[in-house]
Coordinates of C-alpha atoms in Angstrom, one line a residue:
Chain L
X28 CA -4.9 -9.6 7.3
X29 CA -5.2 -12.7 9.5
X30 CA -7.3 -15.6 8.3
X31 CA -7.0 -19.1 9.5
X32 CA -8.9 -22.4 9.7
X33 CA -10.7 -23.6 12.7
X34 CA -10.3 -27.2 13.9
X35 CA -13.7 -27.9 12.3
X36 CA -12.4 -26.6 9.0
X37 CA -14.1 -23.2 8.9
X38 CA -12.1 -20.5 7.1
X39 CA -12.2 -17.9 9.8
X40 CA -11.2 -14.3 10.1
X41 CA -10.0 -12.2 13.0
X42 CA -12.0 -9.0 12.2
X43 CA -10.1 -7.0 14.8
X44 CA -6.9 -7.6 12.9
X45 CA -8.2 -6.6 9.5
X46 CA -6.8 -3.3 8.3
X47 CA -8.6 -3.5 5.0
X48 CA -5.9 -3.9 2.4
X49 CA -8.4 -6.1 0.4
X50 CA -5.5 -8.4 -0.5
X51 CA -7.4 -11.5 0.5
X52 CA -10.3 -10.6 -1.8
X53 CA -8.0 -9.9 -4.7
X54 CA -6.4 -13.3 -4.2
X55 CA -9.7 -15.1 -3.6
X56 CA -10.3 -17.6 -6.5
X57 CA -14.0 -17.6 -5.8
X58 CA -14.4 -13.8 -5.3
X59 CA -16.7 -14.6 -2.4
X60 CA -15.3 -12.1 0.1
X61 CA -17.2 -8.9 0.7
X62 CA -15.8 -5.7 1.9
X63 CA -17.3 -3.0 4.1
X64 CA -16.5 -0.1 1.8
X65 CA -18.6 2.2 4.0
X66 CA -19.9 2.1 7.5
X67 CA -23.0 0.0 7.1
X68 CA -23.9 0.0 10.8
X69 CA -26.8 2.3 11.3
X70 CA -26.8 3.5 14.0
X71 CA -23.3 2.1 14.7
X72 CA -23.5 -0.7 17.2
X73 CA -26.7 0.5 18.8
X74 CA -27.7 -1.3 22.1
X75 CA -31.0 -2.4 20.5
X76 CA -29.1 -4.1 17.6
X77 CA -26.7 -5.7 20.0
X78 CA -29.6 -7.0 22.1
X79 CA -31.4 -8.6 19.1
X80 CA -28.3 -9.9 17.5
X81 CA -25.9 -10.8 20.4
X82 CA -24.0 -13.5 18.6
X83 CA -22.7 -11.7 15.5
X84 CA -20.2 -8.9 15.6
X85 CA -21.3 -6.3 13.2
X86 CA -18.2 -5.5 11.2
X87 CA -17.1 -1.9 11.0
X88 CA -16.1 0.1 8.0
X89 CA -12.9 -1.0 6.3
X90 CA -13.1 -4.7 7.2
X91 CA -13.3 -7.7 4.9
X92 CA -15.8 -10.4 5.6
X93 CA -17.1 -13.7 4.2
X94 CA -19.6 -16.4 5.0
X95 CA -18.9 -17.8 8.5
X96 CA -21.1 -20.8 8.0
X97 CA -23.2 -19.3 10.8
X98 CA -20.5 -19.9 13.3
X99 CA -22.7 -18.6 16.1
X100 CA -25.3 -21.3 15.3
X101 CA -22.6 -24.0 15.3
X102 CA -21.3 -22.7 18.7
X103 CA -24.8 -22.6 20.1
X104 CA -25.4 -26.2 19.0
X105 CA -22.1 -27.2 20.6
X106 CA -23.1 -25.7 23.9
X107 CA -26.4 -27.6 23.8
X108 CA -24.7 -30.8 23.0
X109 CA -22.1 -30.3 25.7
X110 CA -24.8 -29.7 28.3
X111 CA -26.5 -32.9 27.3
X112 CA -23.1 -34.7 27.2
X113 CA -23.5 -36.0 23.7
X114 CA -21.8 -35.4 20.4
X115 CA -23.5 -33.1 17.8
X116 CA -26.2 -34.8 15.9
X117 CA -26.3 -34.6 12.1
X118 CA -28.6 -31.8 11.0
X119 CA -28.6 -30.2 14.4
X120 CA -26.9 -27.1 13.0
X121 CA -29.1 -25.3 10.5
X122 CA -27.4 -22.4 8.7
X123 CA -29.4 -19.2 8.0
X124 CA -29.3 -19.8 4.2
X125 CA -30.3 -23.4 4.7
X126 CA -33.2 -22.3 6.9
X127 CA -34.4 -19.7 4.4
X128 CA -34.0 -21.7 1.2
X129 CA -37.4 -22.5 -0.3
X130 CA -36.2 -25.5 -2.3
X131 CA -34.1 -27.0 0.5
X132 CA -31.1 -26.9 -1.9
X133 CA -28.6 -26.4 0.9
X134 CA -27.4 -29.1 3.3
X135 CA -25.0 -28.5 6.1
X136 CA -23.1 -30.9 8.3
X137 CA -19.9 -32.7 9.2
X138 CA -18.3 -33.7 5.9
X139 CA -15.8 -36.0 7.8
X140 CA -18.6 -38.1 9.2
X141 CA -19.4 -40.7 6.5
X142 CA -22.9 -41.1 7.7
X143 CA -23.9 -37.5 7.6
X144 CA -26.4 -36.3 5.0
X145 CA -23.9 -33.9 3.5
X146 CA -21.2 -36.7 3.2
X147 CA -23.8 -38.9 1.5
X148 CA -24.6 -36.2 -1.0
X149 CA -20.9 -35.7 -1.6
X150 CA -20.7 -39.3 -2.8
X151 CA -23.5 -38.6 -5.2
X152 CA -22.7 -38.8 -8.9
X153 CA -23.9 -35.2 -9.4
X154 CA -21.4 -33.9 -6.9
X155 CA -18.8 -31.5 -8.1
X156 CA -16.2 -29.0 -6.7
X157 CA -15.8 -25.6 -8.1
X158 CA -12.2 -24.9 -9.3
X159 CA -11.3 -28.4 -8.1
X160 CA -8.3 -28.3 -10.5
X161 CA -6.7 -25.5 -8.4
X162 CA -6.6 -27.7 -5.3
X163 CA -8.4 -25.1 -3.2
X164 CA -10.3 -27.9 -1.4
X165 CA -13.4 -25.7 -0.6
X166 CA -15.8 -26.7 2.1
X167 CA -18.8 -25.7 0.0
X168 CA -19.4 -28.0 -2.9
X169 CA -22.3 -28.4 -5.3
X170 CA -24.6 -30.9 -6.9
X171 CA -25.2 -30.7 -10.7
X172 CA -28.7 -29.7 -11.7
X173 CA -31.2 -32.3 -13.0
X174 CA -32.0 -32.0 -16.6
X175 CA -35.3 -33.3 -17.6
X176 CA -34.9 -35.5 -20.8
X177 CA -38.6 -34.9 -21.7
X178 CA -39.6 -38.5 -21.3
X179 CA -41.8 -37.7 -18.3
X180 CA -40.2 -40.6 -16.4
X181 CA -38.8 -38.2 -13.8
X182 CA -35.3 -39.7 -14.4
X183 CA -32.5 -37.6 -15.7
Chain S
X27 CA 42.7 22.4 -12.1
X28 CA 41.7 24.5 -15.1
X29 CA 39.5 27.5 -14.5
X30 CA 37.6 26.7 -17.6
X31 CA 35.5 23.8 -18.5
X32 CA 34.9 22.3 -22.0
X33 CA 31.1 22.5 -21.5
X34 CA 31.0 26.2 -20.5
X35 CA 31.2 29.2 -22.9
X36 CA 34.8 30.4 -23.2
X37 CA 34.1 33.7 -21.5
X38 CA 32.2 32.0 -18.6
X39 CA 34.4 31.3 -15.6
X40 CA 33.4 28.5 -13.3
X41 CA 33.2 30.8 -10.3
X42 CA 30.9 33.1 -12.4
X43 CA 28.4 30.4 -13.2
X44 CA 28.4 29.3 -9.6
X45 CA 27.5 32.9 -8.7
X46 CA 24.7 32.8 -11.2
X47 CA 23.3 29.6 -9.8
X48 CA 23.4 30.5 -6.2
X49 CA 21.9 33.9 -7.1
X50 CA 18.6 32.2 -8.1
X51 CA 17.6 31.0 -4.6
X52 CA 19.3 34.0 -2.9
X53 CA 18.0 36.9 -5.0
X54 CA 14.8 35.4 -6.4
X55 CA 14.4 36.6 -10.0
X56 CA 10.8 35.7 -10.8
X57 CA 8.6 36.3 -7.8
X58 CA 5.4 37.0 -9.6
X59 CA 5.5 33.8 -11.7
X60 CA 6.4 31.8 -8.7
X61 CA 3.5 33.1 -6.7
X62 CA 1.1 32.3 -9.6
X63 CA 2.5 28.7 -9.9
X64 CA 2.5 28.3 -6.2
X65 CA -1.1 29.4 -5.9
X66 CA -2.2 26.9 -8.5
X67 CA -0.2 24.1 -6.9
X68 CA -1.6 25.0 -3.5
X69 CA -5.1 24.9 -4.8
X70 CA -4.5 21.3 -6.0
X71 CA -3.0 20.5 -2.6
X72 CA -6.1 21.9 -1.0
X73 CA -8.2 19.6 -3.3
X74 CA -6.2 16.7 -2.1
X75 CA -6.7 17.6 1.5
X76 CA -10.4 17.9 1.1
X77 CA -10.5 14.6 -0.7
X78 CA -8.5 12.9 2.0
X79 CA -10.7 14.2 4.7
X80 CA -13.7 12.9 2.7
X81 CA -12.0 9.6 2.3
X82 CA -11.1 9.2 5.9
X83 CA -14.6 10.2 7.0
X84 CA -16.6 7.9 4.7
X85 CA -14.3 5.1 3.6
X86 CA -12.7 3.8 0.4
X87 CA -16.1 3.1 -1.1
X88 CA -16.2 6.7 -2.3
X89 CA -14.0 5.6 -5.2
X90 CA -16.8 3.5 -6.5
X91 CA -14.7 0.3 -6.3
X92 CA -16.4 -2.9 -5.4
X93 CA -15.9 -6.7 -5.3
X94 CA -14.1 -8.2 -7.2
X95 CA -12.1 -5.3 -8.5
X96 CA -11.4 -3.7 -5.2
X97 CA -8.2 -1.9 -5.9
X98 CA -8.6 -0.2 -9.3
X99 CA -8.5 3.5 -8.5
X100 CA -6.3 2.9 -5.5
X101 CA -3.6 1.0 -7.3
X102 CA -3.4 3.2 -10.3
X103 CA -3.0 6.3 -8.2
X104 CA 0.0 4.8 -6.4
X105 CA 1.6 3.5 -9.6
X106 CA 1.0 6.8 -11.3
X107 CA 3.4 8.5 -8.9
X108 CA 5.8 5.6 -8.9
X109 CA 5.9 5.9 -12.7
X110 CA 6.8 9.6 -12.5
X111 CA 9.5 8.7 -9.9
X112 CA 10.9 6.0 -12.2
X113 CA 11.0 8.5 -15.1
X114 CA 13.3 10.7 -13.0
X115 CA 15.6 7.8 -12.1
X116 CA 15.7 6.6 -15.7
X117 CA 16.7 10.1 -17.0
X118 CA 19.3 10.3 -14.4
X119 CA 20.6 6.8 -15.0
X120 CA 20.7 7.2 -18.8
X121 CA 22.6 10.5 -18.6
X122 CA 25.1 8.8 -16.3
X123 CA 25.5 5.7 -18.5
X124 CA 25.9 7.7 -21.7
X125 CA 28.6 9.7 -19.9
X126 CA 27.0 13.1 -20.6
X127 CA 29.2 15.7 -18.9
X128 CA 26.5 18.3 -18.9
X129 CA 24.1 16.1 -17.0
X130 CA 24.4 17.5 -13.5
X131 CA 21.7 20.1 -13.5
X132 CA 19.3 17.8 -15.3
X133 CA 20.1 14.9 -13.0
X134 CA 19.4 17.0 -10.0
X135 CA 16.1 18.1 -11.4
X136 CA 15.1 14.6 -12.4
X137 CA 16.1 13.2 -9.0
X138 CA 14.2 15.9 -7.2
X139 CA 11.2 15.0 -9.2
X140 CA 11.7 11.3 -8.3
X141 CA 12.0 12.2 -4.6
X142 CA 8.8 14.1 -4.5
X143 CA 7.0 11.6 -6.6
X144 CA 8.0 8.8 -4.3
X145 CA 6.8 10.8 -1.3
X146 CA 3.4 11.2 -3.1
X147 CA 3.3 7.5 -3.9
X148 CA 4.2 6.8 -0.3
X149 CA 1.0 8.2 1.1
X150 CA -1.2 5.8 -1.0
X151 CA -0.5 2.7 1.0
X152 CA -2.1 4.6 3.9
X153 CA -5.0 6.1 1.9
X154 CA -5.8 2.6 0.4
X155 CA -6.4 0.9 3.7
X156 CA -10.0 0.2 4.8
X157 CA -8.9 1.3 8.3
X158 CA -6.0 3.7 7.7
X159 CA -5.7 4.4 11.4
X160 CA -4.0 1.0 11.8
X161 CA -1.4 1.7 9.2
X162 CA 1.3 1.2 11.8
X163 CA 0.4 -2.5 11.8
X164 CA 2.2 -2.8 8.5
X165 CA 5.5 -2.2 10.3
X166 CA 7.1 -5.2 11.9
X167 CA 7.3 -3.8 15.4
X168 CA 7.3 -6.0 18.5
X169 CA 3.6 -5.6 19.3
X170 CA 2.3 -7.1 22.5
X171 CA -0.8 -8.4 20.7
X172 CA 1.5 -10.4 18.4
X173 CA 0.4 -8.6 15.3
X174 CA 2.8 -9.2 12.5
X175 CA 2.7 -7.8 8.9
X176 CA 1.3 -10.0 6.2
X177 CA 4.2 -10.2 3.9
X178 CA 2.2 -11.8 1.1
X179 CA 0.1 -8.6 0.7
X180 CA 1.0 -6.2 -2.1
X181 CA 0.2 -3.3 0.1
X182 CA 2.9 -4.5 2.5
X183 CA 5.3 -4.7 -0.5
X184 CA 4.3 -1.1 -1.3
X185 CA 5.4 0.1 2.1
X186 CA 8.8 -1.6 1.7
X187 CA 9.2 -0.7 -2.0
X188 CA 8.5 2.9 -1.3
X189 CA 10.8 3.1 1.7
X190 CA 13.6 1.5 -0.3
X191 CA 13.0 3.7 -3.3
X192 CA 12.9 6.8 -1.1
X193 CA 16.2 5.9 0.7
X194 CA 18.1 5.2 -2.6
X195 CA 16.6 8.3 -4.3
X196 CA 17.5 10.4 -1.3
X197 CA 21.1 9.2 -1.5
X198 CA 21.3 9.9 -5.3
X199 CA 19.8 13.3 -4.8
X200 CA 22.0 14.3 -2.0
X201 CA 25.2 13.1 -3.7
X202 CA 24.3 15.3 -6.7
X203 CA 23.5 18.2 -4.4
X204 CA 26.8 18.3 -2.7
X205 CA 28.5 20.6 -5.3
X206 CA 25.6 23.0 -5.1
X207 CA 25.7 23.0 -1.3
X208 CA 29.4 23.8 -1.6
X209 CA 28.7 26.7 -3.9
X210 CA 26.1 28.0 -1.5
X211 CA 28.5 27.5 1.4
X212 CA 31.2 29.6 -0.3
X213 CA 28.7 32.4 -0.6
X214 CA 27.0 32.1 2.7
X215 CA 27.5 35.2 4.9
X216 CA 25.7 34.2 8.0
X217 CA 27.7 32.0 10.4
X218 CA 24.8 29.7 11.0
X219 CA 24.3 29.0 7.3
X220 CA 28.1 28.4 6.9
X221 CA 28.1 25.8 9.6
X222 CA 24.9 24.2 8.4
X223 CA 26.0 23.9 4.8
X224 CA 29.5 22.7 5.9
X225 CA 28.0 20.0 8.0
X226 CA 25.7 18.9 5.2
X227 CA 28.7 18.6 2.9
X228 CA 30.9 16.9 5.5
X229 CA 28.1 14.4 6.1
X230 CA 28.2 13.3 2.5
X231 CA 31.9 13.2 2.0
X232 CA 32.3 10.2 4.2
X233 CA 35.6 10.3 5.9
X234 CA 35.7 14.1 5.5
X235 CA 39.2 14.0 4.1
X236 CA 40.4 16.5 1.6
X237 CA 41.6 14.0 -0.8
X238 CA 40.8 10.5 -2.0
X239 CA 37.2 10.9 -3.1
X240 CA 37.2 9.0 -6.4
X241 CA 33.8 10.5 -7.0
X242 CA 35.0 14.0 -7.0
X243 CA 35.6 14.4 -10.7
X244 CA 32.6 12.3 -11.6
X245 CA 29.6 13.6 -9.8
X246 CA 30.7 17.1 -9.0
X247 CA 30.7 19.9 -11.6
X248 CA 34.1 21.3 -12.2
X249 CA 33.3 24.7 -10.7
X250 CA 32.8 23.0 -7.3
X251 CA 35.8 20.8 -7.5
X252 CA 37.9 23.9 -7.6
X253 CA 36.4 25.1 -4.4
X254 CA 36.2 21.8 -2.7
X255 CA 36.7 21.4 1.1
X256 CA 38.8 24.0 2.7
X257 CA 38.0 23.1 6.3

């Protein structure tokens, strides 16, 4: 019901305001949103779970959600950087998917900083934007896969 | 005003047919059949109630919907009832447009169908919500939290569409009902019923004047025009 963009460009949701009409999902051109059709908290908001996972609100039944770009990790990095009175370093924030990816296919960083790794990759010839023609300007973009031409040179 | 109408049998007086009509609710002719039909309908209502309890307890996932088609069952249930409602309005409107003089009873039946179908459709915007207990957030009330309805959401449109449709149908239905209320009033014996029915008619006749209602000859069946307001 109430989605907005943070100053850093994250598409954010106010979970408390979601009444679960599922309109945003129906409108989503990427169909990336996921809905809590049932109550998946088991047991619901137990103290143990809250202790092990203090940064992430576990969404209740009837609430839409989507990738937050691990906002809790971004915030933690901000806190560290602020304590040390310095700006965030490129690569300082590692998202959970990035951390878990076995082939290191995921890069996360400040796309407005021209020197960041992610900005460098966005200048790559293989870079493309899904549904770019719709003008959705998504934060997540992709690199086209390499296709081996069979020459064994290692060049595409 | 003639005591006979072109659409009634020659021997049937207008007061006579009004007697017949009011006799149906007053001296119920088919109790047994009514009980059977009512039992069946109540069983279906009970099924609805059980389903709603299940829905509110477990969530909309019980419909088997999922991303990306996350309305499916929900939307066709609402539109099913709206469709039935539209049928009633259409029948009523077509009979009016074709100027069918005999339309009154059918119109009233069709509009009653519309009214109840819209009420049925109206519960779906609540049942469809992931968190139905927050349904009141769909109304633009001055909330201290600053919550305001999302007017780009079709479920929000449902609320307003259903409310508008309900209001208009209610007015149609009531207008057509005035002659029957008048017939009932003329035969009411209890003082309370007389007052109640009179108020109901007075409410619909606007200024409450004896004359000047252009609608009189149009919407009201002739047998009621004869016995129009005598207050």
